[in-house]
């Protein structure tokens, strides 16, 4: 009986493997996604609502891995709606979680937007665990969601919040592991959370806690023999020792980490280990070898299109050139690193690059730029808790003030530097580091000895069992081969026919999906059309009707001079609103009918800003506001002058509209690497978080200003469209009751390009640059 069961089991395994091998090879030859294709076919053929719910979630998760897009979000949205209809709370929480993942990828780096969906999932999962206290799987799902939220905060740069959620999910993970040590994923889950907490404590320069968590992670990874994760943990331990000036230990762990990554054939871990080994070699004075590994890491990260990894390597190259006094090459490398950091919104690397650029300017005696950049770095580091950057910023500020002769300020900053330095490096912490290292080495040696003893006993037992089973397995394999060949040839025709039907079904399902998306897009266009017609019918006709009525009274001499003087400001305001609305409607209609065509040229931002200041001076005086501009001349840009002028006009008008009497509206231009950032800041009523998420959309609705001025929201949509068309991005930061800050970028002009009838060159920009509605 047992032998017959074994034969059937082996036969089944062999046939499944053969069929899977044949199907997967044909799918790969056609460059398809087998998971997505299979799930879509199942969804198309399914009529059961609960099955469709599970398939919606499965498709959203699969798209999250293979194709993060608005189509994937649509599957998550459908899953939420169907889960609520069926009252399947676990499926609803799953859908909200993957929706948060997709939102962070599709609308990146909108971490706050993604967090809104995570919190909806968290509320549901907490209730499920409370109602089912003994269900370990529900507890693990809750712990995994907390980890997702922690990672979201980590990428956002909010490290204290990330640590709080990691600690909570770690506590829950240990409870699950204690209840059932064989529970799937519990051990791996705990190991990865230890590693992530080590990374956050390392960023905060709490080296004792960072090393503790990295060593615990390494212990778990070695226990489950995951070479890739072992590589990652070893490299990070090496970096902690590097920051603690333990250069030999750092070099040892980085080299071992690179070897493990190569054994695992894991490209991303190899790229990371190459960079870290280069940093360790740089500390040892082997600059040529360091540059070699940095170049290797750049090539590897380039294959992965990893902007964060590229920025990290250019920062490391800048450090090497700075030590060699090659200041031009060093500044170029740091500026590239800063550009990558700004693109991925990494506040840590933005601060690090500003700090190094400041040090570079200090070494070349440019005190102004040194002070400007170090203040940028210090502001971010104090906000996010990067103590090492705070320490070095205080030291450099002390040197700057000493260089310019301000000894009092120099002494004050030097005292702050010493205080932070003493809090980071102390003899007690070094003792704790050494104690942890010795404890880890001792525990690992004991584990290795016990493992060797158990392996020896196990091998003896396995050898005896292998001898008994060898003849049985040999006969079984021969029989399986014969049966498999027979079945494979007999089903070949059936498989071809089935594949043709499958392709036809997929084509029909794809066509149906495209028709559904077209219908949805048409409905959105009709909705926008109805809203715009409502604006034209009411907001455009109403001021004209008022003006017509007043003119009739004047013509019939039914108004006195005092009454006319009283009505003139209101008439002027209505005419100005009607003019702005008409201009925006005309620009929007032109963009919809003819498409947006830019006509870039070199122009001075200072000139068009001053022209708009003069245009709105009277409006500001009437509301008792102060309108300021801090833009020096010349500030040359390369873009469509009329489009940028319209953007400025709309943003200044909005700032004045929503500012209270006695407030200030200020404009300033900040030079970036290849662009200008224009900022319009007011001290008005501010914008709620819910309103900020729709600021730049076509969800048009009337909004009254502080003096009952009207608005439509169409102007901000045009601003977004024109800024994006000129290769920039636009965003907003606002706190209700404290004011708003709108900012956008425009490419800087290349001063070396010909300008007398020849073609004008300008910095390369990305016409599809991302928009950051929450800053």
XYZ file of C-alpha atoms in Angstrom:
775
model
C 0.000 0.000 0.000
C 2.769 2.419 0.913
C 4.776 1.550 -2.195
C 1.765 2.199 -4.453
C 1.216 5.589 -2.791
C 4.872 6.501 -3.348
C 4.631 5.523 -7.028
C 1.556 7.711 -7.531
C 3.121 10.635 -5.712
C 6.356 10.481 -7.730
C 4.395 10.117 -10.970
C 2.314 13.165 -10.152
C 5.395 15.248 -9.312
C 7.172 14.252 -12.506
C 4.180 15.009 -14.753
C 3.525 18.375 -13.120
C 7.176 19.308 -13.528
C 7.232 18.258 -17.224
C 3.986 20.071 -18.045
C 5.024 23.203 -16.171
C 8.402 23.196 -17.935
C 6.760 22.976 -21.370
C 4.087 25.579 -20.683
C 6.499 28.047 -19.037
C 8.970 27.780 -21.935
C 6.246 28.566 -24.465
C 4.978 31.478 -22.389
C 8.453 32.937 -22.015
C 9.028 32.607 -25.751
C 5.974 34.818 -26.314
C 7.081 37.441 -23.752
C 3.898 37.208 -21.649
C 3.192 37.452 -17.924
C 1.831 33.981 -17.079
C 0.519 35.018 -13.666
C -1.374 38.056 -14.960
C -2.678 36.177 -18.008
C -3.914 33.251 -15.937
C -5.615 35.474 -13.375
C -7.331 37.550 -16.056
C -8.610 34.373 -17.750
C -9.963 33.053 -14.449
C -11.661 36.397 -13.744
C -13.204 36.453 -17.192
C -14.663 32.954 -16.745
C -15.763 33.387 -13.122
C -19.317 34.293 -12.082
C -19.106 33.593 -8.349
C -18.783 36.913 -6.490
C -16.465 35.633 -3.757
C -14.165 34.054 -6.317
C -14.096 37.321 -8.282
C -13.211 39.181 -5.071
C -10.208 36.931 -4.485
C -9.168 37.328 -8.135
C -9.420 41.150 -7.944
C -7.049 41.113 -4.965
C -4.725 38.616 -6.649
C -4.560 40.742 -9.813
C -3.831 43.893 -7.784
C -0.985 42.120 -5.946
C 0.416 40.660 -9.179
C 0.333 44.065 -10.884
C 2.032 45.534 -7.816
C 4.958 43.218 -8.580
C 5.013 43.235 -12.393
C 3.172 46.387 -13.570
C 2.350 49.083 -10.945
C -0.123 51.353 -12.756
C -3.526 52.994 -12.584
C -4.954 49.752 -14.014
C -3.655 47.930 -10.943
C -5.256 50.520 -8.628
C -8.529 49.939 -10.471
C -8.405 46.235 -9.489
C -7.817 47.205 -5.833
C -10.718 49.664 -5.977
C -13.016 46.970 -7.378
C -11.876 44.574 -4.639
C -12.740 47.117 -1.919
C -16.218 47.742 -3.360
C -17.016 44.027 -3.719
C -15.573 43.186 -0.262
C -17.806 45.817 1.348
C -20.797 44.425 -0.530
C -20.013 40.864 0.647
C -18.940 42.040 4.133
C -15.591 40.262 3.731
C -13.473 42.415 6.055
C -10.230 40.462 5.606
C -10.399 40.824 1.815
C -11.184 44.545 2.215
C -8.091 45.019 4.438
C -5.956 43.171 1.876
C -7.256 45.418 -0.917
C -6.573 48.609 1.041
C -3.030 47.404 1.816
C -2.110 46.707 -1.799
C -3.838 49.985 -2.759
C -1.434 51.790 -0.434
C 1.550 49.981 -1.988
C 0.392 50.879 -5.498
C -0.361 54.495 -4.583
C 3.170 54.997 -3.266
C 4.594 53.617 -6.531
C 2.209 55.222 -9.048
C 2.004 58.647 -7.322
C 5.432 58.576 -5.730
C 6.676 60.001 -3.562
C 3.175 60.635 -2.111
C 3.827 58.819 1.172
C 1.014 60.662 2.959
C -1.477 59.557 0.305
C -0.393 55.924 0.605
C -0.653 56.121 4.398
C -4.361 56.959 4.162
C -5.095 53.531 2.632
C -2.786 51.714 5.065
C -4.683 53.236 8.013
C -8.010 52.009 6.639
C -6.539 48.511 6.434
C -5.048 48.841 9.937
C -8.405 49.706 11.495
C -9.995 46.601 9.942
C -7.134 44.237 10.897
C -7.069 45.434 14.519
C -10.770 44.633 14.817
C -10.286 41.182 13.217
C -7.523 40.311 15.722
C -9.633 41.565 18.623
C -12.600 39.436 17.519
C -10.398 36.342 16.889
C -7.718 36.375 19.655
C -6.387 32.871 18.961
C -5.935 33.190 15.198
C -2.157 33.402 14.565
C -2.569 34.061 10.815
C -4.659 37.185 11.494
C -2.012 38.336 13.976
C 0.736 37.824 11.374
C -1.289 39.782 8.791
C -1.603 42.643 11.292
C 2.146 42.546 12.030
C 2.948 42.610 8.287
C 0.662 45.630 7.786
C 2.370 47.478 10.667
C 5.680 46.739 8.955
C 4.356 48.196 5.686
C 3.341 51.375 7.524
C 6.760 51.551 9.209
C 8.504 51.201 5.846
C 6.276 53.951 4.416
C 7.317 56.302 7.252
C 10.964 55.266 6.779
C 10.948 56.165 3.078
C 9.103 59.378 3.948
C 12.014 60.310 6.251
C 9.955 60.205 9.489
C 12.245 57.893 11.446
C 10.683 58.110 14.965
C 7.275 57.073 13.571
C 8.906 54.255 11.599
C 10.642 52.917 14.731
C 7.409 53.041 16.708
C 5.563 50.872 14.183
C 8.546 48.488 13.786
C 8.678 47.980 17.569
C 4.940 47.206 17.664
C 5.093 44.700 14.802
C 8.253 43.097 16.283
C 6.468 42.592 19.603
C 3.569 40.924 17.815
C 5.975 38.808 15.722
C 7.723 37.488 18.854
C 4.344 36.621 20.391
C 3.469 34.572 17.307
C 6.893 32.854 17.325
C 6.558 31.983 21.031
C 3.062 30.569 20.458
C 4.223 28.462 17.492
C 7.926 28.508 16.526
C 7.113 26.524 13.363
C 4.588 29.116 12.154
C 5.321 30.004 8.481
C 7.162 33.307 7.887
C 7.507 34.177 11.586
C 11.285 33.649 11.740
C 11.989 35.450 8.453
C 9.642 38.254 9.469
C 11.465 38.860 12.765
C 14.867 38.781 11.026
C 13.903 41.397 8.414
C 12.377 43.709 11.033
C 15.607 43.508 13.089
C 17.531 44.488 9.977
C 15.288 47.464 9.158
C 15.425 48.758 12.727
C 19.213 48.502 12.577
C 19.213 50.676 9.449
C 17.080 53.361 11.111
C 19.170 53.438 14.302
C 22.279 53.648 12.112
C 20.827 56.715 10.345
C 20.253 58.245 13.794
C 23.899 57.382 14.757
C 22.749 55.192 17.647
C 25.473 52.661 16.798
C 24.949 50.403 19.797
C 21.305 49.727 18.929
C 22.102 49.555 15.206
C 24.767 46.869 15.752
C 22.510 44.954 18.137
C 19.695 44.675 15.560
C 22.057 43.908 12.641
C 23.704 41.067 14.605
C 20.316 39.625 15.561
C 19.250 39.764 11.908
C 22.484 38.021 10.842
C 21.877 35.298 13.428
C 18.410 34.574 11.988
C 19.602 34.717 8.348
C 22.441 32.279 9.040
C 20.017 29.951 10.783
C 17.767 29.780 7.692
C 20.793 29.850 5.272
C 19.656 32.848 3.171
C 22.907 33.944 1.463
C 21.457 37.112 -0.014
C 20.182 38.383 3.340
C 23.427 37.283 5.008
C 25.301 39.490 2.515
C 23.080 42.483 3.283
C 23.463 42.131 7.059
C 27.259 41.659 6.874
C 27.732 44.760 4.719
C 25.628 46.891 7.069
C 27.561 45.613 10.097
C 30.725 46.638 8.251
C 29.340 50.150 7.741
C 28.533 50.490 11.451
C 32.130 49.527 12.303
C 33.317 51.998 9.649
C 31.431 54.828 11.367
C 32.898 53.671 14.698
C 36.421 53.909 13.181
C 36.942 50.139 13.346
C 38.371 50.104 9.791
C 39.773 46.546 9.753
C 36.498 45.021 10.956
C 34.579 47.149 8.472
C 36.737 45.952 5.547
C 36.394 42.316 6.654
C 32.581 42.375 6.849
C 32.192 44.277 3.545
C 34.379 41.772 1.683
C 32.534 38.815 3.201
C 29.239 40.469 2.277
C 30.296 40.856 -1.374
C 31.358 37.198 -1.531
C 27.983 36.072 -0.142
C 26.123 38.283 -2.677
C 28.096 36.710 -5.534
C 27.355 33.221 -4.215
C 23.663 34.087 -4.092
C 23.910 35.709 -7.574
C 21.803 38.598 -6.276
C 22.413 41.729 -8.392
C 21.064 44.344 -5.969
C 23.026 42.987 -3.007
C 26.161 42.909 -5.194
C 25.684 46.586 -6.124
C 25.221 47.566 -2.476
C 28.234 45.506 -1.312
C 30.436 47.022 -4.062
C 29.635 50.552 -2.872
C 30.229 49.732 0.789
C 33.513 47.953 0.046
C 34.613 51.040 -1.874
C 33.861 53.209 1.175
C 35.883 50.906 3.428
C 38.824 50.955 0.984
C 38.612 54.745 0.793
C 38.949 54.931 4.597
C 42.078 52.726 4.350
C 43.587 55.167 1.809
C 43.242 52.842 -1.215
C 41.503 55.437 -3.429
C 42.090 53.752 -6.796
C 40.513 50.523 -5.567
C 37.671 52.519 -4.003
C 36.899 54.314 -7.300
C 36.973 50.958 -9.102
C 34.294 49.496 -6.831
C 32.198 52.697 -7.036
C 32.227 52.433 -10.846
C 31.277 48.747 -10.606
C 28.384 49.628 -8.308
C 27.191 52.406 -10.665
C 27.112 49.949 -13.566
C 25.151 47.417 -11.523
C 22.665 49.980 -10.154
C 22.305 51.399 -13.669
C 21.115 48.008 -14.917
C 18.512 48.029 -12.123
C 17.562 51.705 -12.838
C 17.967 52.372 -9.112
C 18.237 56.172 -8.679
C 18.971 55.888 -4.956
C 21.912 53.568 -5.566
C 23.318 55.833 -8.287
C 23.088 58.883 -6.016
C 24.834 57.021 -3.174
C 27.772 56.135 -5.456
C 28.174 59.636 -6.882
C 28.271 60.939 -3.306
C 31.049 58.452 -2.508
C 32.993 59.497 -5.632
C 32.647 63.133 -4.572
C 34.230 62.244 -1.212
C 37.253 60.659 -2.925
C 37.844 63.612 -5.271
C 37.388 66.083 -2.413
C 40.154 64.385 -0.429
C 42.369 64.572 -3.533
C 41.664 68.353 -3.809
C 40.061 67.791 -7.243
C 37.309 70.295 -6.405
C 35.725 70.587 -9.856
C 35.255 66.825 -10.212
C 34.085 66.589 -6.606
C 31.430 69.326 -7.005
C 30.132 67.689 -10.202
C 29.751 64.342 -8.439
C 27.967 65.900 -5.418
C 25.561 67.820 -7.680
C 24.647 64.598 -9.496
C 24.108 62.886 -6.155
C 21.904 65.782 -4.957
C 19.839 65.608 -8.151
C 19.162 61.887 -7.654
C 18.327 62.472 -3.962
C 15.816 65.215 -4.847
C 14.203 62.971 -7.482
C 13.532 60.198 -4.949
C 12.832 62.711 -2.113
C 15.413 61.137 0.235
C 15.818 63.716 2.977
C 18.832 61.919 4.457
C 20.820 62.038 1.209
C 19.660 65.593 0.438
C 21.109 66.658 3.795
C 24.318 64.649 3.279
C 24.973 66.179 -0.150
C 24.286 69.725 1.042
C 26.741 69.108 3.890
C 29.512 67.910 1.572
C 28.917 70.735 -0.928
C 29.185 73.181 1.965
C 32.490 71.631 3.070
C 33.747 71.864 -0.511
C 32.930 75.579 -0.718
C 34.566 76.124 2.657
C 37.788 74.556 1.422
C 37.719 76.925 -1.593
C 37.063 79.961 0.704
C 33.517 80.595 -0.584
C 32.037 81.410 2.820
C 28.611 82.474 1.507
C 27.821 79.251 -0.391
C 29.341 77.182 2.403
C 27.002 78.799 4.953
C 23.982 78.510 2.619
C 24.426 74.759 2.034
C 25.286 73.827 5.619
C 22.195 75.647 6.881
C 20.120 73.549 4.450
C 21.718 70.365 5.776
C 21.316 71.393 9.432
C 17.624 72.242 9.030
C 16.801 68.790 7.597
C 19.035 66.939 10.087
C 17.486 68.657 13.138
C 13.957 67.933 11.865
C 14.584 64.251 11.097
C 17.022 63.412 13.909
C 20.200 62.786 11.866
C 22.595 63.460 14.759
C 25.817 62.819 12.857
C 24.889 65.429 10.224
C 23.917 67.837 13.029
C 27.324 67.291 14.640
C 29.298 67.948 11.438
C 27.106 70.958 10.608
C 27.927 72.574 13.974
C 31.619 71.927 13.406
C 31.613 73.488 9.932
C 29.575 76.501 11.096
C 32.158 77.079 13.837
C 34.927 77.005 11.202
C 33.017 79.382 8.890
C 32.406 81.975 11.599
C 36.028 81.663 12.731
C 37.177 82.276 9.148
C 35.071 85.460 8.803
C 36.223 86.780 12.196
C 33.033 86.234 14.236
C 34.666 84.460 17.178
C 31.599 84.613 19.436
C 29.401 82.665 17.011
C 32.300 80.321 16.238
C 32.683 79.451 19.923
C 28.942 78.919 20.360
C 28.730 76.474 17.463
C 31.898 74.685 18.575
C 30.347 74.054 22.009
C 27.268 72.579 20.320
C 29.531 70.383 18.174
C 31.355 69.018 21.246
C 28.081 68.294 23.050
C 26.640 66.298 20.155
C 29.945 64.509 19.564
C 30.149 63.416 23.203
C 26.584 62.101 23.088
C 27.348 59.956 20.014
C 30.814 58.611 20.884
C 31.483 57.662 24.465
C 33.671 55.075 26.128
C 30.621 53.276 27.430
C 29.249 52.834 23.920
C 32.560 51.460 22.665
C 32.573 48.968 25.562
C 29.021 47.935 24.680
C 29.986 47.494 21.021
C 32.961 45.272 21.906
C 30.873 43.300 24.401
C 28.188 42.671 21.782
C 30.824 41.587 19.246
C 32.404 39.055 21.646
C 29.012 37.758 22.733
C 27.942 37.238 19.128
C 31.206 35.431 18.181
C 30.894 33.105 21.204
C 27.249 32.276 20.541
C 27.921 31.636 16.847
C 30.843 29.254 17.631
C 28.684 27.260 20.025
C 25.881 27.060 17.463
C 28.329 25.838 14.806
C 29.639 23.069 17.118
C 26.132 21.883 17.956
C 25.182 21.995 14.295
C 28.201 19.830 13.329
C 27.302 17.212 15.939
C 23.683 17.027 14.820
C 24.673 16.914 11.146
C 26.980 13.924 11.755
C 24.230 11.926 13.454
C 21.745 12.891 10.774
C 24.070 11.828 7.935
C 24.470 8.311 9.428
C 20.703 7.891 9.604
C 20.203 9.260 6.114
C 22.848 6.923 4.645
C 21.013 3.842 5.959
C 17.683 5.086 4.610
C 19.243 5.951 1.233
C 20.513 2.381 0.719
C 17.062 0.921 1.332
C 15.331 3.386 -0.967
C 17.804 3.447 -3.869
C 16.514 0.384 -5.746
C 12.898 1.478 -5.239
C 13.519 4.984 -6.597
C 15.446 3.647 -9.621
C 12.596 1.407 -10.711
C 10.071 4.142 -10.080
C 11.926 6.726 -12.167
C 12.190 4.344 -15.164
C 8.485 3.650 -15.027
C 7.654 7.342 -14.651
C 9.714 8.254 -17.700
C 7.810 5.791 -19.877
C 4.389 6.928 -18.685
C 5.329 10.614 -18.972
C 6.505 10.296 -22.595
C 3.305 8.486 -23.523
C 1.078 11.108 -21.898
C 3.067 14.014 -23.316
C 2.665 12.834 -26.932
C -0.981 11.844 -26.514
C -1.962 15.315 -25.180
C 0.057 17.431 -27.601
C -2.843 18.063 -29.968
C -5.195 18.864 -27.074
C -2.743 21.411 -25.653
C -2.435 23.220 -29.013
C -6.206 23.513 -29.331
C -6.555 24.703 -25.745
C -3.883 27.341 -26.275
C -5.697 28.765 -29.311
C -8.934 29.047 -27.333
C -7.053 30.657 -24.448
C -5.530 33.295 -26.739
C -8.951 34.098 -28.189
C -10.448 34.484 -24.707
C -7.591 36.728 -23.651
C -8.100 38.953 -26.702
C -11.834 39.245 -26.004
C -11.198 40.034 -22.313
C -8.616 42.680 -23.255
C -11.041 44.317 -25.694
C -13.777 44.363 -23.058
C -11.417 45.941 -20.527
C -10.339 48.609 -23.037
C -13.986 49.447 -23.802
C -14.689 49.783 -20.081
C -11.708 52.131 -19.608
C -12.813 54.216 -22.631
C -16.339 54.483 -21.196
C -14.912 55.605 -17.845
C -12.697 58.217 -19.550
C -15.700 59.485 -21.579
C -17.775 59.812 -18.413
C -15.005 61.870 -16.771
C -14.767 64.148 -19.831
C -18.561 64.667 -19.809
C -18.433 65.507 -16.106
C -15.720 68.146 -16.729
C -17.737 69.532 -19.657
C -20.892 69.879 -17.510
C -18.935 71.675 -14.762
C -17.332 74.097 -17.218
C -20.710 74.863 -18.804
C -22.024 75.514 -15.282
C -19.160 77.985 -14.732
C -19.888 79.744 -18.025
C -23.636 79.804 -17.312
C -23.296 81.204 -13.776
C -19.875 82.580 -12.826
C -19.273 84.241 -16.235
C -22.824 85.495 -16.836
C -23.472 86.818 -13.333
C -20.712 89.545 -13.261
C -21.654 90.667 -16.779
C -25.332 90.924 -15.790
C -24.354 93.042 -12.746
C -22.203 95.292 -14.922
C -25.051 95.665 -17.437
C -27.451 96.642 -14.662
C -25.085 99.270 -13.213
C -24.415 100.763 -16.664
C -28.190 101.013 -17.230
C -28.591 102.922 -13.976
C -25.743 105.263 -14.920
C -27.210 105.832 -18.389
C -30.618 106.685 -16.898
C -28.906 108.923 -14.294
C -30.395 106.974 -11.412
C -27.091 106.713 -9.524
C -25.457 109.524 -7.623
C -21.707 110.120 -7.811
C -21.274 108.780 -4.273
C -23.203 105.574 -5.084
C -21.219 105.064 -8.273
C -17.949 105.586 -6.376
C -19.064 102.989 -3.828
C -19.879 100.421 -6.549
C -16.741 100.925 -8.646
C -14.384 98.636 -6.555
C -16.923 95.786 -6.695
C -17.394 96.305 -10.466
C -13.607 96.346 -10.912
C -13.288 93.090 -8.930
C -16.020 91.388 -11.004
C -14.456 92.542 -14.282
C -11.012 91.309 -13.140
C -12.512 87.929 -12.127
C -14.347 87.693 -15.490
C -11.137 88.514 -17.370
C -9.103 85.913 -15.471
C -11.817 83.287 -15.934
C -12.103 84.034 -19.653
C -8.324 83.815 -20.133
C -8.151 80.493 -18.290
C -11.115 79.078 -20.209
C -9.589 80.137 -23.531
C -6.207 78.587 -22.656
C -7.876 75.392 -21.475
C -10.088 75.165 -24.589
C -7.085 75.766 -26.839
C -5.122 72.992 -25.110
C -8.041 70.578 -25.550
C -8.725 71.414 -29.223
C -5.211 71.985 -30.604
C -2.958 70.268 -28.057
C -0.317 72.118 -26.016
C 2.520 73.518 -28.126
C 5.379 75.233 -26.297
C 7.524 77.965 -27.820
C 10.573 78.090 -25.498
C 12.873 81.091 -25.378
C 15.424 82.679 -23.041
C 13.838 85.281 -20.752
C 14.488 86.956 -17.418
C 12.246 85.717 -14.588
C 12.859 89.029 -12.833
C 11.099 90.919 -15.637
C 7.886 88.858 -15.761
C 7.720 88.774 -11.944
C 8.001 92.569 -11.774
C 5.342 92.900 -14.498
C 2.943 90.767 -12.440
C 3.801 92.728 -9.281
C 2.752 95.930 -11.031
C -0.407 94.204 -12.343
C -1.557 93.219 -8.836
C -0.331 96.244 -6.837
C -3.756 97.874 -6.775
C -5.465 94.623 -5.700
C -2.973 94.207 -2.860
C -3.449 97.836 -1.694
C -7.254 97.433 -1.686
C -6.994 94.375 0.613
C -4.282 95.930 2.799
C -1.673 93.369 1.751
C 2.072 93.704 1.157
C 3.339 92.162 -2.113
C 7.090 91.421 -2.132
C 9.504 89.919 -4.677
C 13.008 88.631 -3.831
C 14.282 87.743 -7.295
C 17.552 89.189 -8.540
C 18.240 90.204 -12.133
C 19.185 88.555 -14.327
C 17.558 85.200 -13.522
C 17.550 83.633 -16.973
C 15.182 80.764 -17.770
C 14.464 78.755 -20.925
C 10.739 77.998 -21.370
C 7.540 79.311 -22.947
C 7.397 82.879 -21.603
C 3.602 83.268 -21.970
C 2.879 79.962 -20.205
C 5.131 80.813 -17.264
C 3.568 84.306 -17.082
C 0.093 82.735 -16.856
C 1.294 80.367 -14.111
C 2.674 83.321 -12.085
C -0.501 85.343 -12.673
C -2.780 82.575 -11.378
C -0.611 81.750 -8.324
C -0.212 85.436 -7.290
C -3.964 85.998 -7.784
C -4.779 82.986 -5.564
C -2.322 84.112 -2.857
C -3.910 87.596 -2.726
C -7.417 86.142 -2.859
C -6.969 83.942 0.213
C -4.850 86.321 2.339
C -6.225 88.361 5.211
C -5.820 92.099 5.633
C -2.321 92.994 6.848
C -0.761 89.835 5.436
C 2.283 89.385 3.192
C 2.594 87.660 -0.194
C 6.210 87.025 -1.172
C 7.909 85.636 -4.275
C 11.413 84.240 -4.495
C 13.541 82.234 -6.937
C 15.986 79.564 -5.723
C 18.647 78.153 -8.084
C 18.714 74.342 -8.305
C 21.141 72.189 -10.317
C 19.498 72.784 -13.708
C 16.370 74.734 -12.846
C 14.886 77.672 -10.940
C 12.393 76.994 -8.179
C 9.819 79.819 -7.931
C 8.026 80.040 -4.573
C 4.864 82.091 -3.875
C 4.187 82.200 -0.125
C 1.246 83.819 1.687
C 0.071 84.125 5.277
C -3.564 83.427 4.465
C -6.214 80.927 5.500
C -4.326 77.833 4.291
C -5.649 74.668 2.638
C -6.936 71.503 4.285
C -5.236 68.155 3.614
C -8.348 66.842 1.846
C -8.438 69.878 -0.475
C -4.703 69.562 -1.208
C -5.202 66.122 -2.751
C -7.454 67.647 -5.468
C -5.749 71.011 -5.981
C -4.443 70.327 -9.471
C -7.295 68.118 -10.740
C -10.253 69.150 -12.915
C -12.722 68.746 -10.029
C -13.831 72.359 -10.568
C -15.814 74.078 -7.851
C -16.368 77.664 -6.741
C -14.151 78.842 -3.854
C -14.602 82.219 -2.128
C -11.635 84.324 -1.008
C -11.281 86.269 2.218
C -13.091 89.227 0.593
C -15.669 86.960 -1.085
C -13.619 86.797 -4.334
C -14.712 83.960 -6.574
C -12.543 81.153 -7.958
C -13.015 77.998 -10.041
C -9.922 75.788 -9.647
C -9.358 75.716 -13.413
C -6.346 78.035 -13.042
C -4.373 75.562 -10.910
C -5.029 72.780 -13.430
C -3.642 75.024 -16.188
C -0.624 75.854 -14.003
C 0.116 72.145 -13.561
C -0.294 71.470 -17.300
C 1.946 74.375 -18.405
C 4.680 73.710 -15.814
C 4.777 70.014 -16.706
C 4.869 70.838 -20.452
C 7.955 73.007 -19.817
C 9.782 70.188 -18.028
C 9.113 71.206 -14.412
C 7.050 70.146 -11.439
C 4.585 72.050 -9.259
C 3.544 71.494 -5.679
C 2.028 72.979 -2.536
C 2.758 73.028 1.184
C 0.027 74.394 3.427
C -1.164 74.408 7.015
C -4.778 75.499 7.672
C -4.830 78.871 9.397
C -1.109 79.568 8.812
C -0.862 80.135 5.064
C 0.213 78.343 1.903
C 3.349 77.955 -0.182
C 3.074 77.098 -3.882
C 6.254 76.294 -5.784
C 7.184 75.239 -9.308
C 10.358 74.782 -11.322
C 11.401 76.135 -14.710
C 14.606 75.150 -16.605
C 17.578 77.489 -16.271
C 19.041 78.926 -19.468
C 22.499 77.757 -20.602
C 24.516 80.975 -20.617
C 27.112 79.495 -22.965
C 24.562 78.808 -25.734
C 24.334 81.192 -28.793
C 21.493 83.677 -28.654
C 21.747 85.701 -31.902
C 19.509 83.792 -34.275
C 21.122 80.453 -33.491
C 19.570 77.498 -31.756
C 19.307 77.894 -27.995
C 20.471 74.958 -25.850
C 19.160 74.403 -22.377
C 19.562 71.795 -19.638
C 17.976 68.438 -20.315
C 14.618 68.162 -18.589
C 12.039 65.464 -18.301
C 8.725 66.471 -19.944
C 6.902 63.893 -17.893
C 8.278 65.114 -14.548
C 6.345 64.002 -11.511
C 3.967 66.367 -9.726
C 4.122 66.574 -5.929
C 0.739 67.920 -4.741
C 1.742 67.690 -1.089
C 5.323 68.927 -1.479
